[in-house]
Coordinates of C-alpha atoms in Angstrom, one line a residue:
R1 CA -41.4 97.7 31.6
L2 CA -39.8 100.5 33.6
P3 CA -39.5 99.9 37.3
L4 CA -41.8 102.0 39.6
F5 CA -40.2 105.3 40.6
R6 CA -39.0 105.3 44.2
I7 CA -38.5 108.7 46.0
P8 CA -34.9 109.0 47.0
W9 CA -34.3 109.4 50.7
F10 CA -32.9 112.9 50.4
L11 CA -36.3 114.1 48.9
Q12 CA -38.3 112.4 51.6
T13 CA -39.7 114.2 54.6
R14 CA -37.1 113.3 57.3
A15 CA -33.4 113.2 57.0
P16 CA -31.9 109.8 57.6
S17 CA -29.7 108.8 60.4
S18 CA -26.1 108.1 59.4
S19 CA -24.6 104.8 60.5
R20 CA -21.1 106.2 60.0
S21 CA -19.3 107.6 63.0
R22 CA -18.1 111.1 62.7
C23 CA -14.7 112.2 64.0
F24 CA -15.8 115.6 65.1
S25 CA -18.3 117.3 67.4
S26 CA -21.1 119.4 66.2
S27 CA -21.1 121.4 69.5
V28 CA -19.2 124.6 70.0
S29 CA -18.0 126.5 73.0
M30 CA -16.7 130.1 72.6
S31 CA -15.5 132.6 75.2
S32 CA -15.0 135.3 72.5
P33 CA -16.9 136.4 69.4
P34 CA -16.6 133.7 66.7
H35 CA -14.2 134.4 63.9
I36 CA -15.8 134.1 60.4
V37 CA -13.5 133.9 57.4
V38 CA -15.1 134.5 54.0
V39 CA -13.1 133.0 51.1
G40 CA -13.6 134.3 47.6
A41 CA -14.2 137.9 46.4
G42 CA -17.0 137.1 44.0
G43 CA -20.6 138.1 44.3
V44 CA -21.5 135.7 47.1
G45 CA -18.3 136.4 49.0
C46 CA -18.7 140.2 48.8
W47 CA -22.4 139.9 49.8
L48 CA -21.6 137.9 52.9
A49 CA -18.5 139.8 53.9
A50 CA -20.2 143.2 53.5
L51 CA -23.2 142.3 55.7
L52 CA -21.2 140.4 58.3
A53 CA -18.5 143.1 58.6
T54 CA -21.2 145.9 58.9
A55 CA -23.1 143.9 61.6
S56 CA -19.9 143.2 63.5
Q57 CA -19.1 147.0 63.5
R58 CA -22.6 147.6 65.1
N59 CA -22.1 144.8 67.6
P60 CA -18.5 143.8 68.1
N61 CA -19.6 140.8 70.2
L62 CA -21.5 139.3 67.2
A63 CA -18.4 138.1 65.2
R64 CA -15.0 139.0 63.9
V65 CA -14.7 138.9 60.1
S66 CA -11.8 138.3 57.7
F67 CA -12.0 138.2 53.9
V68 CA -9.6 136.1 51.8
A69 CA -9.1 137.5 48.3
R70 CA -6.3 137.6 45.7
G71 CA -4.7 140.0 43.2
R72 CA -6.5 143.2 42.4
A73 CA -9.4 142.3 44.7
L74 CA -7.1 142.0 47.7
E75 CA -5.4 145.3 46.8
S76 CA -8.7 147.1 46.5
L77 CA -9.9 145.7 49.9
R78 CA -6.7 146.8 51.7
N79 CA -6.5 150.2 50.1
H80 CA -10.1 151.2 49.6
G81 CA -12.4 148.8 51.4
L82 CA -15.6 147.1 50.1
R83 CA -18.7 148.7 48.5
F84 CA -21.8 146.6 48.1
T85 CA -24.9 147.9 46.3
V86 CA -28.3 146.4 46.4
K87 CA -30.0 147.2 43.0
D88 CA -33.8 147.6 43.4
P89 CA -35.9 147.1 40.2
D90 CA -37.9 150.2 41.3
G91 CA -34.8 152.3 41.7
A92 CA -34.5 152.4 45.5
D93 CA -30.9 151.2 45.6
Q94 CA -29.0 150.8 48.9
T95 CA -25.2 150.9 49.3
I96 CA -23.1 149.3 52.1
S97 CA -19.5 150.6 52.5
V98 CA -16.9 148.9 54.6
E99 CA -13.7 150.9 55.3
P100 CA -10.3 149.1 54.9
G101 CA -9.7 149.2 58.7
N102 CA -13.0 147.4 59.4
L103 CA -12.3 144.3 57.4
N104 CA -9.3 142.1 57.8
A105 CA -8.2 141.2 54.2
A106 CA -5.7 138.4 53.7
P107 CA -4.3 136.5 50.7
S108 CA -5.1 133.0 52.1
C109 CA -6.3 131.1 55.1
A110 CA -2.7 129.9 55.5
A111 CA -1.6 133.5 55.9
L112 CA -4.1 134.0 58.7
A113 CA -2.9 130.8 60.4
E114 CA 0.7 131.9 60.1
A115 CA -0.2 135.1 61.9
G116 CA -1.6 132.9 64.7
D117 CA -5.3 133.4 63.9
K118 CA -7.9 130.7 64.1
A119 CA -11.4 130.5 62.5
D120 CA -14.7 129.2 63.8
Y121 CA -16.3 129.3 60.4
V122 CA -14.7 129.4 57.0
I123 CA -17.3 130.2 54.3
L124 CA -16.3 129.1 50.8
G125 CA -17.5 131.6 48.2
V126 CA -15.3 130.2 45.4
K127 CA -16.3 128.5 42.2
T128 CA -17.1 124.8 42.4
W129 CA -13.9 123.7 40.6
Q130 CA -11.9 125.6 43.3
V131 CA -13.6 124.0 46.3
A132 CA -11.0 121.2 46.9
D133 CA -8.0 123.5 47.0
A134 CA -9.9 126.2 49.0
A135 CA -10.9 123.5 51.5
K136 CA -7.3 122.4 52.0
D137 CA -6.3 126.0 52.6
A138 CA -9.3 126.6 55.0
A139 CA -8.4 123.5 57.1
L140 CA -5.2 125.2 58.1
V141 CA -6.9 128.0 60.0
L142 CA -9.8 126.1 61.6
R143 CA -10.0 126.2 65.3
E144 CA -9.2 122.8 66.7
G145 CA -12.3 121.1 68.1
G146 CA -14.7 123.7 67.0
G147 CA -14.0 125.3 63.6
C148 CA -15.8 124.2 60.4
I149 CA -16.0 124.8 56.7
V150 CA -19.2 126.0 55.1
T151 CA -20.0 125.5 51.4
T152 CA -22.2 127.8 49.3
Q153 CA -21.8 126.5 45.7
N154 CA -24.4 125.5 43.2
G155 CA -25.0 121.8 42.5
V156 CA -24.6 119.0 45.0
S157 CA -20.9 118.1 44.8
A158 CA -19.2 120.8 47.0
P159 CA -19.7 119.2 50.4
Y160 CA -18.4 115.9 49.0
D161 CA -15.4 117.7 47.4
V162 CA -14.6 119.1 50.9
Q163 CA -14.9 115.7 52.5
A164 CA -12.7 114.1 49.8
A165 CA -10.0 116.8 50.1
C166 CA -10.0 117.0 53.9
P167 CA -11.4 113.7 55.3
G168 CA -13.0 114.2 58.7
V169 CA -13.0 118.0 58.5
P170 CA -16.0 119.6 60.3
L171 CA -18.5 120.7 57.6
L172 CA -21.7 122.6 57.1
A173 CA -23.5 122.5 53.8
G174 CA -24.9 125.7 52.5
V175 CA -27.4 126.8 49.8
A176 CA -27.0 130.3 48.6
K177 CA -30.0 131.9 46.8
V178 CA -28.9 135.3 45.7
I179 CA -28.1 137.1 42.4
A180 CA -24.8 138.9 43.1
F181 CA -21.8 139.7 41.1
R182 CA -18.6 141.8 41.0
D183 CA -18.6 145.2 39.3
D184 CA -15.1 145.9 38.2
T185 CA -16.1 148.8 36.0
Q186 CA -15.5 151.3 38.9
G187 CA -12.3 152.2 40.6
G188 CA -11.6 152.6 44.3
P189 CA -13.2 150.1 46.6
L190 CA -13.9 146.5 45.6
N191 CA -17.4 146.8 44.2
A192 CA -20.2 144.2 44.1
V193 CA -23.9 144.3 43.3
R194 CA -26.9 142.2 44.4
M195 CA -30.1 142.3 42.3
A196 CA -33.1 142.6 44.6
G197 CA -36.6 141.6 43.3
A198 CA -37.9 138.1 42.5
I199 CA -35.0 136.2 44.1
P200 CA -34.5 136.8 47.9
D201 CA -31.1 136.8 49.5
V202 CA -31.0 133.6 51.4
L203 CA -28.2 131.5 52.8
M204 CA -29.4 128.2 54.2
V205 CA -26.9 126.2 56.3
G206 CA -27.0 122.9 58.1
E207 CA -25.3 119.6 58.9
M208 CA -24.7 117.5 55.8
E209 CA -25.5 114.3 57.7
A210 CA -28.1 115.5 60.1
T211 CA -29.2 112.8 62.6
S212 CA -31.9 115.0 64.2
S213 CA -34.7 117.4 63.1
A214 CA -33.2 120.0 65.5
P215 CA -30.1 122.0 64.4
S216 CA -26.7 121.4 65.9
Q217 CA -25.2 124.0 68.2
R218 CA -22.8 125.3 65.6
T219 CA -25.5 125.4 63.0
A220 CA -27.9 127.4 65.3
L221 CA -25.1 129.9 66.1
L222 CA -24.2 130.6 62.5
R223 CA -27.8 131.0 61.6
A224 CA -28.3 133.5 64.4
I225 CA -25.2 135.5 63.3
L226 CA -26.4 135.6 59.7
K227 CA -29.9 136.7 60.7
E228 CA -28.5 139.5 62.8
A229 CA -26.3 140.6 59.9
G230 CA -29.4 140.9 57.7
V231 CA -28.9 137.6 55.7
T232 CA -32.1 135.6 55.5
S233 CA -31.2 132.2 56.9
K234 CA -34.1 129.8 56.5
D235 CA -34.2 126.5 58.4
P236 CA -34.3 123.4 56.1
E237 CA -37.2 121.2 56.6
D238 CA -36.2 118.5 59.1
E239 CA -32.6 119.7 58.8
N240 CA -32.3 117.8 55.4
M241 CA -29.6 119.8 53.6
L242 CA -29.0 117.3 50.9
R243 CA -32.7 117.7 49.8
E244 CA -32.2 121.5 49.8
L245 CA -29.1 121.2 47.6
W246 CA -31.1 119.1 45.1
R247 CA -34.0 121.5 45.2
K248 CA -31.8 124.4 44.1
A249 CA -30.0 122.2 41.5
V250 CA -33.4 121.3 40.0
M251 CA -34.4 125.0 39.9
M252 CA -31.1 126.0 38.3
C253 CA -31.3 123.3 35.7
S254 CA -34.8 124.5 34.7
M255 CA -34.5 128.3 35.0
G256 CA -31.0 128.5 33.6
P257 CA -32.1 127.4 30.0
V258 CA -35.2 129.6 30.2
C259 CA -33.1 132.7 31.1
A260 CA -30.6 131.8 28.4
L261 CA -33.4 131.5 25.7
A262 CA -35.1 134.7 26.9
R263 CA -31.7 136.4 27.1
A264 CA -32.8 137.9 30.5
D265 CA -32.1 137.5 34.2
V266 CA -34.5 135.8 36.6
N267 CA -36.1 139.0 37.7
T268 CA -37.0 140.0 34.2
V269 CA -38.3 136.5 33.4
V270 CA -40.5 136.5 36.4
R271 CA -41.8 140.1 35.9
T272 CA -42.6 139.6 32.2
P273 CA -46.0 138.0 31.6
R274 CA -45.0 136.1 28.4
T275 CA -42.1 134.4 30.2
S276 CA -43.5 134.1 33.7
D277 CA -46.5 132.1 32.4

């Protein structure tokens, strides 16, 4: 006989208390606008960098934004800036343009650190297999006593990869729910596209090992910055981020095969009666 199924703690209502001591503080104290570094010029990185940079232009006290990219992406950012288009299924597209002078583009976090810069948040927009190396680079620029790394990758391994690569590093886990991708068919600025429609643009962030149902200070600050920048930042139920990581993983494992079989994206699958049913 199979044993009775027991609901894992990370799917239960309340996040558990961790018995392990953490070697960092979840509080932050800043006398100047927080410095946010976005690493990785893919769809998620361009989405966040475009919105954060635009919001910081409107309100310089909100944040200071840097964008870490490589190769042609870095060259395009430095010479022509960033262009981000929101494609609406009904044709009401919107475009955000960030001029080169309004976005600090760098080849690495190490380069920012060598220039004497420090970061309060380093958001990793790289692929999952790149997380460990990106975390080691990000750790070089973190502000001592206050900076932290933020993951955004699919699956559940990214926060653990950061912890393994940089033991004790301050960490926020993130869940990105957005359909965004680079568009390298056009010249000039670095181009990226977000598909509006069935999938909202959401970045959920929180402590990986929450010991309270209330957000930490650094979590609350980043959520407030994201919301002002136009990024939907929902609060996880009872601050249980591991459950949210698994929820998205389950959705990806189910919808991925459906989209592959239908040879269509999520928006098309949801909007088509034969597949949405």
